[in-house]
PDB file of C-alpha atoms in Angstrom:
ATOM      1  CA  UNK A   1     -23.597 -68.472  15.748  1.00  0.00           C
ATOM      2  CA  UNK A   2     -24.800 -69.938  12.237  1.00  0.00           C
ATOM      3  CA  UNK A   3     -24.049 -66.415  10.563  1.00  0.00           C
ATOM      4  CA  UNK A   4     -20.562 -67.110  12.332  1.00  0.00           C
ATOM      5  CA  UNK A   5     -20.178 -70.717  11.041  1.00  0.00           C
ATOM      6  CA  UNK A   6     -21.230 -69.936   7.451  1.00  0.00           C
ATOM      7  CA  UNK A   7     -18.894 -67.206   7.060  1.00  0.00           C
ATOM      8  CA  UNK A   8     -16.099 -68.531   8.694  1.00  0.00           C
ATOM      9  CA  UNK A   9     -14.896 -70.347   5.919  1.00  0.00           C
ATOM     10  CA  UNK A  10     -15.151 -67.871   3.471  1.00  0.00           C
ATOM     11  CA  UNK A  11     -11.871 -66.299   5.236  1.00  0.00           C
ATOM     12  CA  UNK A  12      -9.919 -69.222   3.837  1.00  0.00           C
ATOM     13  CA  UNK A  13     -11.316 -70.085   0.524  1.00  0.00           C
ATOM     14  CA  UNK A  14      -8.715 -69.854  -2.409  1.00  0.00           C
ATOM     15  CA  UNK A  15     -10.836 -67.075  -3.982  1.00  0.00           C
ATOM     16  CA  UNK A  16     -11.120 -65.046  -1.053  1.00  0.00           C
ATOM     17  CA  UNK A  17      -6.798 -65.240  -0.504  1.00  0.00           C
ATOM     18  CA  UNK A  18      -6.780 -64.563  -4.394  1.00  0.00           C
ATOM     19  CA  UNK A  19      -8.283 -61.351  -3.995  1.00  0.00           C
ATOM     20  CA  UNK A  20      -6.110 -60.426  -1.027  1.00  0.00           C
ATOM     21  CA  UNK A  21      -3.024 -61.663  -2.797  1.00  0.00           C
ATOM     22  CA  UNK A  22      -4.151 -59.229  -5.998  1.00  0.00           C
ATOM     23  CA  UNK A  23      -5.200 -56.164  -3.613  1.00  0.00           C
ATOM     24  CA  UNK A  24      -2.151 -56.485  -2.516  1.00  0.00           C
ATOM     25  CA  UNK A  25      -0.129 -57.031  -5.565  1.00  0.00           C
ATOM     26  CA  UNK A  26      -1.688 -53.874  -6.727  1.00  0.00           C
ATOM     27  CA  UNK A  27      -0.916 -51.617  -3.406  1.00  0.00           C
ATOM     28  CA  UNK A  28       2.544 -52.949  -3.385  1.00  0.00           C
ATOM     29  CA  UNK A  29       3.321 -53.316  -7.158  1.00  0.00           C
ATOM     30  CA  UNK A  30       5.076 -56.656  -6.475  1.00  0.00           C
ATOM     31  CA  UNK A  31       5.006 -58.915  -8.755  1.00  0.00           C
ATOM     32  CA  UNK A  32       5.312 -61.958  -6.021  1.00  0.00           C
ATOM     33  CA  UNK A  33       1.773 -61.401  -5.076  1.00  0.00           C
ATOM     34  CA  UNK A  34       0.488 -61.887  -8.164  1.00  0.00           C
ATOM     35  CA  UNK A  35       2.557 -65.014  -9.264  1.00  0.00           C
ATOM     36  CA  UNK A  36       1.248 -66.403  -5.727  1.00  0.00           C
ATOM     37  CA  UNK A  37      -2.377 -65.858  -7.127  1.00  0.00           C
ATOM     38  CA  UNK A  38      -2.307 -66.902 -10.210  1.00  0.00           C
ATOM     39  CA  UNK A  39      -0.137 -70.349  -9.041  1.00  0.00           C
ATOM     40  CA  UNK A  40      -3.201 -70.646  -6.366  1.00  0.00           C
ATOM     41  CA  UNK A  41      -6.071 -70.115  -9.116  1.00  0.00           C
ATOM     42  CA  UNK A  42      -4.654 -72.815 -11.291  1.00  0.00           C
ATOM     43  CA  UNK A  43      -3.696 -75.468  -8.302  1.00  0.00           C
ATOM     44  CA  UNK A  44      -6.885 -75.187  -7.491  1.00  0.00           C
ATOM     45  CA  UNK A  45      -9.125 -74.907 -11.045  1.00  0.00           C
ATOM     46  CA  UNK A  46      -7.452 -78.367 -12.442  1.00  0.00           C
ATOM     47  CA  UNK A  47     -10.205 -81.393 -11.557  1.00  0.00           C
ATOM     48  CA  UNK A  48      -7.700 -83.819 -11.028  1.00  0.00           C
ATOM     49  CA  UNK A  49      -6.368 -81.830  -8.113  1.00  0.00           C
ATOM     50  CA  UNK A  50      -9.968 -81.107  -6.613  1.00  0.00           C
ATOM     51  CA  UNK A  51     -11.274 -84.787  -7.224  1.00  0.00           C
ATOM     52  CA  UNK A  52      -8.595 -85.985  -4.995  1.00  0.00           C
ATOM     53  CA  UNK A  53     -10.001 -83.418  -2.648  1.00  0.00           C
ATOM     54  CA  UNK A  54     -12.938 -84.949  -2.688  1.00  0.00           C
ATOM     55  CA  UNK A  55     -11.879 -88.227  -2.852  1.00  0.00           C
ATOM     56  CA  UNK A  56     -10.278 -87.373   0.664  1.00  0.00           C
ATOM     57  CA  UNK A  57     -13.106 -86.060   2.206  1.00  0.00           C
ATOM     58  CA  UNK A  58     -15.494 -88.820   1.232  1.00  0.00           C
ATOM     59  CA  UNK A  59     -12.948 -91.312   2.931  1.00  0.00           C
ATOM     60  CA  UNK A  60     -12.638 -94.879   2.705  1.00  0.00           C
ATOM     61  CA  UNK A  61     -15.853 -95.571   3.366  1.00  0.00           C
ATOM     62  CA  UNK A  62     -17.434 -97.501   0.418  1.00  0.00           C
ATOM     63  CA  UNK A  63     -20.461 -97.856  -0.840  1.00  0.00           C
ATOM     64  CA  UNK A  64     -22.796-100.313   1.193  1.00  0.00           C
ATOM     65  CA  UNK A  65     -25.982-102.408  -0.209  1.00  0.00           C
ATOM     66  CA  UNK A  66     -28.455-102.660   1.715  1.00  0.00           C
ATOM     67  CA  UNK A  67     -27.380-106.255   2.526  1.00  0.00           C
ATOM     68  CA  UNK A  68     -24.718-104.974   4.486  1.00  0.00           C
ATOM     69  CA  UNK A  69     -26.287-102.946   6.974  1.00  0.00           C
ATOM     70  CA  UNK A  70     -27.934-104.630  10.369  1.00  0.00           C
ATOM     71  CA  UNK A  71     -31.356-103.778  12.190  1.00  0.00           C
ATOM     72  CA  UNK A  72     -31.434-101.107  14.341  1.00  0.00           C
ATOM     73  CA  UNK A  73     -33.986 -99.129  16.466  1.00  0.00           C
ATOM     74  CA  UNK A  74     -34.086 -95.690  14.184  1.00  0.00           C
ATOM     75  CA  UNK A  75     -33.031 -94.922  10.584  1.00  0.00           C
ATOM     76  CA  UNK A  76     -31.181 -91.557  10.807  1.00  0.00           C
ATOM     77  CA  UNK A  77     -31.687 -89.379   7.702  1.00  0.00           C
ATOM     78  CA  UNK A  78     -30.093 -85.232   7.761  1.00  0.00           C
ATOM     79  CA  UNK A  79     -30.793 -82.579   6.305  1.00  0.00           C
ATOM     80  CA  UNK A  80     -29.465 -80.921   3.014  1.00  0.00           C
ATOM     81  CA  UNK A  81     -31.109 -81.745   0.077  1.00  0.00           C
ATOM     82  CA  UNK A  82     -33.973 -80.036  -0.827  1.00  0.00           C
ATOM     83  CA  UNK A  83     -33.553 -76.306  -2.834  1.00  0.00           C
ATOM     84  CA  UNK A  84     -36.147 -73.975  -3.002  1.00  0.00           C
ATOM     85  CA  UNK A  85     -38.101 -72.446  -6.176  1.00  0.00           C
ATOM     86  CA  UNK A  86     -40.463 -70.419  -6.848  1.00  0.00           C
ATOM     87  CA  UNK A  87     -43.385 -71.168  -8.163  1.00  0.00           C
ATOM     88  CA  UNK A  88     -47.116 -69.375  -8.797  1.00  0.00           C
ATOM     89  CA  UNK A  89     -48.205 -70.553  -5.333  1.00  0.00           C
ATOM     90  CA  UNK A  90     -45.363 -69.029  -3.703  1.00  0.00           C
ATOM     91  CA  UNK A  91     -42.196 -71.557  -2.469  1.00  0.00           C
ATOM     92  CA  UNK A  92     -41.570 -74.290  -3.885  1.00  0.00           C
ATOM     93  CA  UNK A  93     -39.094 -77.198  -3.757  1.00  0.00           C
ATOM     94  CA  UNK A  94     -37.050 -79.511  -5.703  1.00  0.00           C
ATOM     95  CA  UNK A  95     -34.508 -81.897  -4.994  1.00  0.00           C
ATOM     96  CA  UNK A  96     -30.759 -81.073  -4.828  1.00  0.00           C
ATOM     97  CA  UNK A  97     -29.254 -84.708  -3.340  1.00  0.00           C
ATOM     98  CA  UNK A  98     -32.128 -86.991  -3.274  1.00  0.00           C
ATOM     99  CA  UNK A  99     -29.684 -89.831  -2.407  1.00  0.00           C
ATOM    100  CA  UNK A 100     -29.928 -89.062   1.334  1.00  0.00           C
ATOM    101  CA  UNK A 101     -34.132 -89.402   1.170  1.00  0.00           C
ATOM    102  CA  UNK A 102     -34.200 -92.668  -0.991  1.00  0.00           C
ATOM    103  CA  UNK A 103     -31.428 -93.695   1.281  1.00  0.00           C
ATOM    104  CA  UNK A 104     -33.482 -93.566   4.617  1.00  0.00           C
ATOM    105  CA  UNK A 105     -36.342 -94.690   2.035  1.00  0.00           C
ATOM    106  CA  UNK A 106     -34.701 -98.070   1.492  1.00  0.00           C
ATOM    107  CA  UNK A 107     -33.680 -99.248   4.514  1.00  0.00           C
ATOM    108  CA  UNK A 108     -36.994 -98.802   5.892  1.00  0.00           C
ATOM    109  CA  UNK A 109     -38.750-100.576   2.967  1.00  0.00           C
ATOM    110  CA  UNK A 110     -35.679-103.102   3.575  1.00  0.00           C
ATOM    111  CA  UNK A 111     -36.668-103.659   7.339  1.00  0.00           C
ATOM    112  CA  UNK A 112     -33.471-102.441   8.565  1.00  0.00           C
ATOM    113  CA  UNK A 113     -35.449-100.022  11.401  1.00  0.00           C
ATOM    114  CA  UNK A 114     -39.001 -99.455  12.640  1.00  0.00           C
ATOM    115  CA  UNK A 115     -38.985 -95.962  12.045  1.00  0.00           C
ATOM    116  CA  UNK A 116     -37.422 -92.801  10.268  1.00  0.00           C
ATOM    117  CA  UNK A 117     -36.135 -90.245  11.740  1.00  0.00           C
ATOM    118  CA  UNK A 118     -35.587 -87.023   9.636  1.00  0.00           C
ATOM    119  CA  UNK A 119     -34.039 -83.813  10.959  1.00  0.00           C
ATOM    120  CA  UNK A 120     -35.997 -80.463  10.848  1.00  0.00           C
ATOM    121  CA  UNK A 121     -33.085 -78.002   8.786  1.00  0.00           C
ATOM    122  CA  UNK A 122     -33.960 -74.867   8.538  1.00  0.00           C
ATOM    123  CA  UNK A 123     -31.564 -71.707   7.551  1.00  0.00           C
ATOM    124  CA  UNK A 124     -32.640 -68.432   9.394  1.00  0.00           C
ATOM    125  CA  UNK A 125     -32.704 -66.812   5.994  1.00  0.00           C
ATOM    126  CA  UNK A 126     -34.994 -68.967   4.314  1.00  0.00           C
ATOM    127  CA  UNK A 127     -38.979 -68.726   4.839  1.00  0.00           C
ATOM    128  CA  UNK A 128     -39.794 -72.061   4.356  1.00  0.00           C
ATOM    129  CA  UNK A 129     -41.150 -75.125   6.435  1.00  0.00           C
ATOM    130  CA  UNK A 130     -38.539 -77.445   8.248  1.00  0.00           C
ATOM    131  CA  UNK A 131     -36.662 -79.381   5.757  1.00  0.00           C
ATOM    132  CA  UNK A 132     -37.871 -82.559   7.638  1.00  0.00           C
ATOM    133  CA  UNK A 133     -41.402 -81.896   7.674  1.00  0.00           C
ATOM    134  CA  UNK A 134     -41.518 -81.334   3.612  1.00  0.00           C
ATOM    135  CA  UNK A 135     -39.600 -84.953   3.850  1.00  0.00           C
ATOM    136  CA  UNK A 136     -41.896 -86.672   6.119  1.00  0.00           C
ATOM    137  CA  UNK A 137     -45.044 -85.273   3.887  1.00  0.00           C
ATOM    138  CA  UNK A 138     -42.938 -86.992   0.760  1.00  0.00           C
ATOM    139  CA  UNK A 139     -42.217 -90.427   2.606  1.00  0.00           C
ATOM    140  CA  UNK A 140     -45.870 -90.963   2.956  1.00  0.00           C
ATOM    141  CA  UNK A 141     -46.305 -90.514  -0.599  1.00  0.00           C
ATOM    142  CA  UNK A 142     -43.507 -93.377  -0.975  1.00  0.00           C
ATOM    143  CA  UNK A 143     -45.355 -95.583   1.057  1.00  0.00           C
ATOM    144  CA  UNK A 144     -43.952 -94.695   4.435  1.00  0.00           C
ATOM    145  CA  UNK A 145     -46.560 -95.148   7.093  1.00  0.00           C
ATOM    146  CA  UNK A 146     -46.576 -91.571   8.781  1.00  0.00           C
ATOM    147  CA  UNK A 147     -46.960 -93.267  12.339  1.00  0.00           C
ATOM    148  CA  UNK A 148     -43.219 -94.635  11.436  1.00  0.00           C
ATOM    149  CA  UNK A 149     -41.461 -91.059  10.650  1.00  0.00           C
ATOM    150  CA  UNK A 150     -40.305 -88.415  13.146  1.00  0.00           C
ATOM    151  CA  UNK A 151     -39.230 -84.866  12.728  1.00  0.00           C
ATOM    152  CA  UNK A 152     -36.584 -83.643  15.137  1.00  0.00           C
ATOM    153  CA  UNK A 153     -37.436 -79.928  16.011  1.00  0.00           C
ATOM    154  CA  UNK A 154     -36.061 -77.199  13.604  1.00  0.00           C
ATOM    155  CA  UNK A 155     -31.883 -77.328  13.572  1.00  0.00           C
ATOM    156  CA  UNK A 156     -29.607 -75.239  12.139  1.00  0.00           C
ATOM    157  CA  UNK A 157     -26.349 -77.680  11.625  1.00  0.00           C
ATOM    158  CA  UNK A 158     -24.917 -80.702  12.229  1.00  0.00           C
ATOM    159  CA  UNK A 159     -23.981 -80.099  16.068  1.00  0.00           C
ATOM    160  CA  UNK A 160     -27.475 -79.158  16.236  1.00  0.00           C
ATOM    161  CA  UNK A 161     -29.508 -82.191  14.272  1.00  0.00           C
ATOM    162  CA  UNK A 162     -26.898 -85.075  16.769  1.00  0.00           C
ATOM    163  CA  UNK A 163     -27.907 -82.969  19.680  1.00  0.00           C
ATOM    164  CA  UNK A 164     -31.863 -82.869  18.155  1.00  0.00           C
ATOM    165  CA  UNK A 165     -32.154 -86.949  17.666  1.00  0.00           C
ATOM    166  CA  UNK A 166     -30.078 -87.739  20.313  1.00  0.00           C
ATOM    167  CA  UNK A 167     -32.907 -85.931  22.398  1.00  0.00           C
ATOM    168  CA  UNK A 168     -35.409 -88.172  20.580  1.00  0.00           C
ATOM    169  CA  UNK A 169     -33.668 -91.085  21.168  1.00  0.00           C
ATOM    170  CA  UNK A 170     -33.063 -90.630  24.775  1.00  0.00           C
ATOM    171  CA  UNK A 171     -37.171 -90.536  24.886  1.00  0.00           C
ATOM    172  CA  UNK A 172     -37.246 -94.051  23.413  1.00  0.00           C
ATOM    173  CA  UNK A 173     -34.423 -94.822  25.786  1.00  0.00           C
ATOM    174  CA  UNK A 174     -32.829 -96.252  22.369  1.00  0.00           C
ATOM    175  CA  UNK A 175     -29.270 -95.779  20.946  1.00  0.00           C
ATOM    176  CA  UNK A 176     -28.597 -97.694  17.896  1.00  0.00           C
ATOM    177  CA  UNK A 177     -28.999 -95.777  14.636  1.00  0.00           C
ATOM    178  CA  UNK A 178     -28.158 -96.231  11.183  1.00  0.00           C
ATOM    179  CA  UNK A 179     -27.138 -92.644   9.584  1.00  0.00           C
ATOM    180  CA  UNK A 180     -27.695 -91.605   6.289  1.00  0.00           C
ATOM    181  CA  UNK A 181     -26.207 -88.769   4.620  1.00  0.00           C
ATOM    182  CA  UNK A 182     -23.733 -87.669   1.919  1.00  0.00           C
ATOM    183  CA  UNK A 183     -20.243 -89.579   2.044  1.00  0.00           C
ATOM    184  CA  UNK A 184     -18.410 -86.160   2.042  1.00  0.00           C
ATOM    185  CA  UNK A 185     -20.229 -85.112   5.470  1.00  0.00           C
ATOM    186  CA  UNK A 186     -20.612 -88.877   7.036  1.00  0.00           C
ATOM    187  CA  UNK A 187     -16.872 -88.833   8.943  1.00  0.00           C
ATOM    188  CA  UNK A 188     -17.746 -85.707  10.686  1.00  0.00           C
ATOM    189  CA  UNK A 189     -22.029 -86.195  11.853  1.00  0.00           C
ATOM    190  CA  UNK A 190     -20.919 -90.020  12.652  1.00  0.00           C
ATOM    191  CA  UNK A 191     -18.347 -88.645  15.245  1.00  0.00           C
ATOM    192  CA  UNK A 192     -21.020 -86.295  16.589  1.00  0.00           C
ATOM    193  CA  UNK A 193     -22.878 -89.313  17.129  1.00  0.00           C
ATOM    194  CA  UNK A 194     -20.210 -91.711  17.988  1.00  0.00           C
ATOM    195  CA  UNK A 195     -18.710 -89.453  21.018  1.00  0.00           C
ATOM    196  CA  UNK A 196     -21.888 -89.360  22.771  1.00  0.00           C
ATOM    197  CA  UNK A 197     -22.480 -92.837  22.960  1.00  0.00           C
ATOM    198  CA  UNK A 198     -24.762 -93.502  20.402  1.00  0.00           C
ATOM    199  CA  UNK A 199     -23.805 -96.934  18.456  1.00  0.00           C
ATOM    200  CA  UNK A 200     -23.932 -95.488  14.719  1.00  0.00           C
ATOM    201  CA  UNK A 201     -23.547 -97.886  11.519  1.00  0.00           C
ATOM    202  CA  UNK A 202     -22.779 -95.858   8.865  1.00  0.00           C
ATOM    203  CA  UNK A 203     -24.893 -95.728   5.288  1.00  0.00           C
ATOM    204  CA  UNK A 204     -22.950 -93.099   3.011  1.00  0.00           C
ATOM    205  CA  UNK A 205     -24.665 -91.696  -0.115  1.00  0.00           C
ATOM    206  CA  UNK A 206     -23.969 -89.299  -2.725  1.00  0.00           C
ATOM    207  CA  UNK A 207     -20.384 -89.892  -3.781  1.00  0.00           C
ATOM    208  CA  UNK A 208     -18.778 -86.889  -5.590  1.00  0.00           C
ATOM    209  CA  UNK A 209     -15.756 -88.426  -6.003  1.00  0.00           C
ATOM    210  CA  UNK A 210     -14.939 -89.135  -9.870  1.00  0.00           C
ATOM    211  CA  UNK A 211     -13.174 -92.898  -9.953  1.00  0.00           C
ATOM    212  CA  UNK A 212     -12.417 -93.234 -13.710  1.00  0.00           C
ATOM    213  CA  UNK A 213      -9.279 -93.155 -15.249  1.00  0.00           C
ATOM    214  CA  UNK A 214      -7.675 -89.064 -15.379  1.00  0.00           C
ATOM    215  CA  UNK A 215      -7.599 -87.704 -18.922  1.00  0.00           C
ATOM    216  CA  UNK A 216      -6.367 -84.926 -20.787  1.00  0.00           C
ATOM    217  CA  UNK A 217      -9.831 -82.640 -19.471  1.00  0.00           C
ATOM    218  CA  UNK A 218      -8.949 -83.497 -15.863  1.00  0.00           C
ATOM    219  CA  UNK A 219      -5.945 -81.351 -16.390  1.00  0.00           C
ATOM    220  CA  UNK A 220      -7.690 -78.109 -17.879  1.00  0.00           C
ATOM    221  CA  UNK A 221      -9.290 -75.716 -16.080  1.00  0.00           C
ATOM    222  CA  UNK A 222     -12.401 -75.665 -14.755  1.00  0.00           C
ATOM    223  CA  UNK A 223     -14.946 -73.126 -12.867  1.00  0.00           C
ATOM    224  CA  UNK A 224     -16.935 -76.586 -11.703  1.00  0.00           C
ATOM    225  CA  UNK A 225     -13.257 -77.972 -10.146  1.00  0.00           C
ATOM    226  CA  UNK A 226     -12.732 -74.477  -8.625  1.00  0.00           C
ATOM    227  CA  UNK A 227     -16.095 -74.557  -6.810  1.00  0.00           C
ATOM    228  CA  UNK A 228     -15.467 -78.670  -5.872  1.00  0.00           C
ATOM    229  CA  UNK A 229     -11.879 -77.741  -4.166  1.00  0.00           C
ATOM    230  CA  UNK A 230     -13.701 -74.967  -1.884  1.00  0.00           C
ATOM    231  CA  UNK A 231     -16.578 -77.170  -1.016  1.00  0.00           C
ATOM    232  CA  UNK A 232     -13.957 -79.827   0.242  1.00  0.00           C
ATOM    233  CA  UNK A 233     -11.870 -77.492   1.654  1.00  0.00           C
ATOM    234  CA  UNK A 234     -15.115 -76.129   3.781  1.00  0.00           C
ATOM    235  CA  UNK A 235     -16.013 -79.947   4.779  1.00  0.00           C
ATOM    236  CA  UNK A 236     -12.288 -80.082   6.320  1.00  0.00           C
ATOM    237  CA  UNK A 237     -12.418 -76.541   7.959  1.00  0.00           C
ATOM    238  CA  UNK A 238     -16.066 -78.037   9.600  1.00  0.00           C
ATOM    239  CA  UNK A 239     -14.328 -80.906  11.053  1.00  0.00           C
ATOM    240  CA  UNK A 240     -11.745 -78.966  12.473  1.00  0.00           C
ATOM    241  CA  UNK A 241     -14.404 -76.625  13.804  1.00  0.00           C
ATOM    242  CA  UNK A 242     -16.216 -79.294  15.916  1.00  0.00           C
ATOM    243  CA  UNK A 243     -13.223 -81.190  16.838  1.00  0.00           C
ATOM    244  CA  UNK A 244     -11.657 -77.643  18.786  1.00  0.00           C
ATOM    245  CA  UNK A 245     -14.501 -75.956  19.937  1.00  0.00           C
TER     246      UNK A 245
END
């Protein structure tokens, strides 16, 4: 099923109907087909058009201090933001999105929860530890008493890390969480949450979005706005995933 979620996408992504529209263009010789393209590549390549992607992904949920969030029983922190390297001792990792761990990191330093929950991702491809366990292992060195962080067992999405705490949680006979993860992904895990009862206050990180004022650049083309439209564009196809099936 993860092969099937991961690749899914791919079937709609601009650059995928691109190359379609071109095959086609070429099997055909119509000239419509490759207009088509070409009007898709540049829609698609200008930032302004894929910040406002972003923008709508992300939601209006603002930015919260730490001030703003209440106690509750478990901090919540997913998975997603640790890349592996290699390195003379074999794997290696550095950080992708850090926002999500110094997230969780805060609000337990701030009080907010009595423990930290962090969720064990792990990719079938990838020969490496669960991503939670390399977190937990870094929390300590932040001053997180280990006694006070959990590690779901290994989960391969988002259905499965709500289904994975939810199990913890249910142990504790506890339900209120505070979630952290990237702004882009919170509308969709919070539901997850949300629709099985758990009472979730929400602590977005790692905005995307780009809030200044548009100038002349944000109307050029770009390879980075290209890739920034398709990783929205997967984000909305996710949430339609989850909310049919």
């Amino acid at each position: 099923m993860i092969y099937f979620n991961k690749l899914l996408p791919y079937l709609l992504y601009p650059s995928t109907i691109i190359i379609v529209l071109l095959i086609f263009a070429i099997v055909s010789r119509k000239r419509l087909p490759t207009l088509l393209a070409l009007l898709l590549f540049l829609t698609t390549s200008l930032p302004v058009v894929s910040n406002q992607m972003v923008s709508y992904v992300e939601g209006q949920d603002l930015k919260k201090s730490i001030e703003d969030i209440h106690s509750a029983d478990s901090i919540v922190v997913l998975s997603g933001m640790l890349v592996q390297v290699k390195t003379k001792q074999g794997i290696g990792y550095e950080w992708a999105d850090p926002d999500r761990f110094f997230g969780g990191v805060e609000l337990f330093k701030a009080g907010k929860a009595t423990n930290i929950i962090f969720t064990g991702g792990v990719s079938p491809w990838q020969k490496s530890k669960p991503e939670g366990q390399i977190l937990a292992k870094i929390a300590e060195e932040f001053s997180v008493p280990r006694s006070a962080v959990i590690v779901t067992k290994d989960v391969q999405n988002t259905f499965d890390e709500a289904n994975a705490v939810i199990e913890i949680l249910s142990k504790k006979n506890t339900n209120k969480i505070i979630l952290v993860t990237s702004a882009f992904h919170m509308p969709r895990a919070s539901r997850l949450f949300a629709n099985q009862g758990i009472d979730v206050q929400t602590y977005p990180v790692d905005y995307k979005s780009n809030i200044s004022d548009a100038t002349l650049i944000d109307f050029l083309l770009s390879a980075d706005a290209f890739f920034e439209f398709q990783f929205a564009l997967r984000e909305l196809m996710g949430r339609a995933y989850y909310k049919f099936f």
